[in-house]
CSV table of C-alpha atoms in Angstrom, one decimal:
chain,number,residue,atom,x,y,z
A,1,MET,CA,40.3,114.6,84.9
A,2,VAL,CA,36.7,114.6,83.6
A,3,GLU,CA,35.1,118.0,83.5
A,4,THR,CA,31.5,118.1,84.7
A,5,ALA,CA,28.9,120.8,85.3
A,6,GLU,CA,30.0,120.7,89.0
A,7,HIS,CA,33.5,121.7,88.1
A,8,PRO,CA,33.8,125.5,88.8
A,9,ALA,CA,35.7,126.3,85.6
A,10,ASN,CA,33.2,124.4,83.5
A,11,LEU,CA,30.3,126.0,85.3
A,12,ARG,CA,31.8,129.4,84.6
A,13,THR,CA,32.1,128.6,80.9
A,14,ILE,CA,28.5,127.4,80.8
A,15,LEU,CA,27.3,130.6,82.5
A,16,GLU,CA,29.3,132.8,80.2
A,17,ASN,CA,27.9,131.0,77.1
A,18,MET,CA,24.4,131.4,78.5
A,19,GLN,CA,25.0,135.1,79.0
A,20,VAL,CA,26.0,135.5,75.4
A,21,VAL,CA,23.1,133.5,74.0
A,22,PHE,CA,20.4,135.1,76.2
A,23,SER,CA,21.7,138.6,75.7
A,24,ALA,CA,21.4,138.2,72.0
A,25,ILE,CA,17.7,137.3,72.1
A,26,THR,CA,15.6,140.3,71.2
A,27,GLU,CA,12.6,139.4,73.4
A,28,ALA,CA,12.7,140.5,77.1
A,29,ILE,CA,13.9,137.8,79.4
A,30,ALA,CA,14.3,137.9,83.2
A,31,TRP,CA,15.0,135.1,85.7
A,32,ILE,CA,13.0,135.8,88.8
A,33,ASN,CA,13.0,133.9,92.1
A,34,SER,CA,10.0,132.8,94.1
A,35,ASP,CA,10.0,136.1,96.0
A,36,GLY,CA,9.8,138.0,92.7
A,37,CYS,CA,13.3,139.4,92.8
A,38,VAL,CA,15.2,139.6,89.5
A,39,HIS,CA,18.4,137.5,89.4
A,40,TRP,CA,19.3,138.1,85.8
A,41,SER,CA,17.9,139.9,82.8
A,42,ASN,CA,18.8,140.5,79.2
A,43,PRO,CA,19.2,144.0,77.7
A,44,SER,CA,15.7,143.8,76.1
A,45,PHE,CA,14.1,143.4,79.5
A,46,GLU,CA,16.2,146.3,80.9
A,47,HIS,CA,15.1,148.5,78.0
A,48,LEU,CA,11.4,147.4,78.5
A,49,VAL,CA,11.4,148.4,82.2
A,50,GLY,CA,13.6,151.5,81.5
A,51,LYS,CA,16.4,150.6,84.0
A,52,GLU,CA,20.1,149.8,83.8
A,53,HIS,CA,21.3,146.3,84.5
A,54,PHE,CA,22.6,147.1,88.0
A,55,GLN,CA,19.2,148.6,88.8
A,56,VAL,CA,17.3,145.5,87.7
A,57,LEU,CA,19.3,142.9,89.6
A,58,GLY,CA,17.7,142.2,93.0
A,59,ALA,CA,14.7,144.5,92.2
A,60,PRO,CA,11.6,143.2,93.9
A,61,LYS,CA,8.5,142.5,91.8
A,62,LEU,CA,9.7,144.7,88.9
A,63,TRP,CA,7.7,142.4,86.5
A,64,GLU,CA,4.4,143.6,88.1
A,65,LYS,CA,4.8,146.9,86.4
A,66,LEU,CA,4.6,145.1,83.1
A,67,LEU,CA,1.3,143.5,83.7
A,68,ILE,CA,-1.6,144.9,81.7
A,69,ILE,CA,-5.1,144.3,82.9
A,70,ILE,CA,-7.7,144.2,80.1
């Protein structure tokens, strides 16, 4: 059997690897949908907004608090 990205076990492995890599990045990263809700964030983003991981997930427009108008 050839494993592809569609295969659930392979997808899980890919997502776990991405979690490890993106969590190690020191810059704040968040994946936000078109409605502005956070689907995933790394620890740096959570530190930046001052919230725990479970508080960030699904939070609407949390990124707007980071915008600075000059």
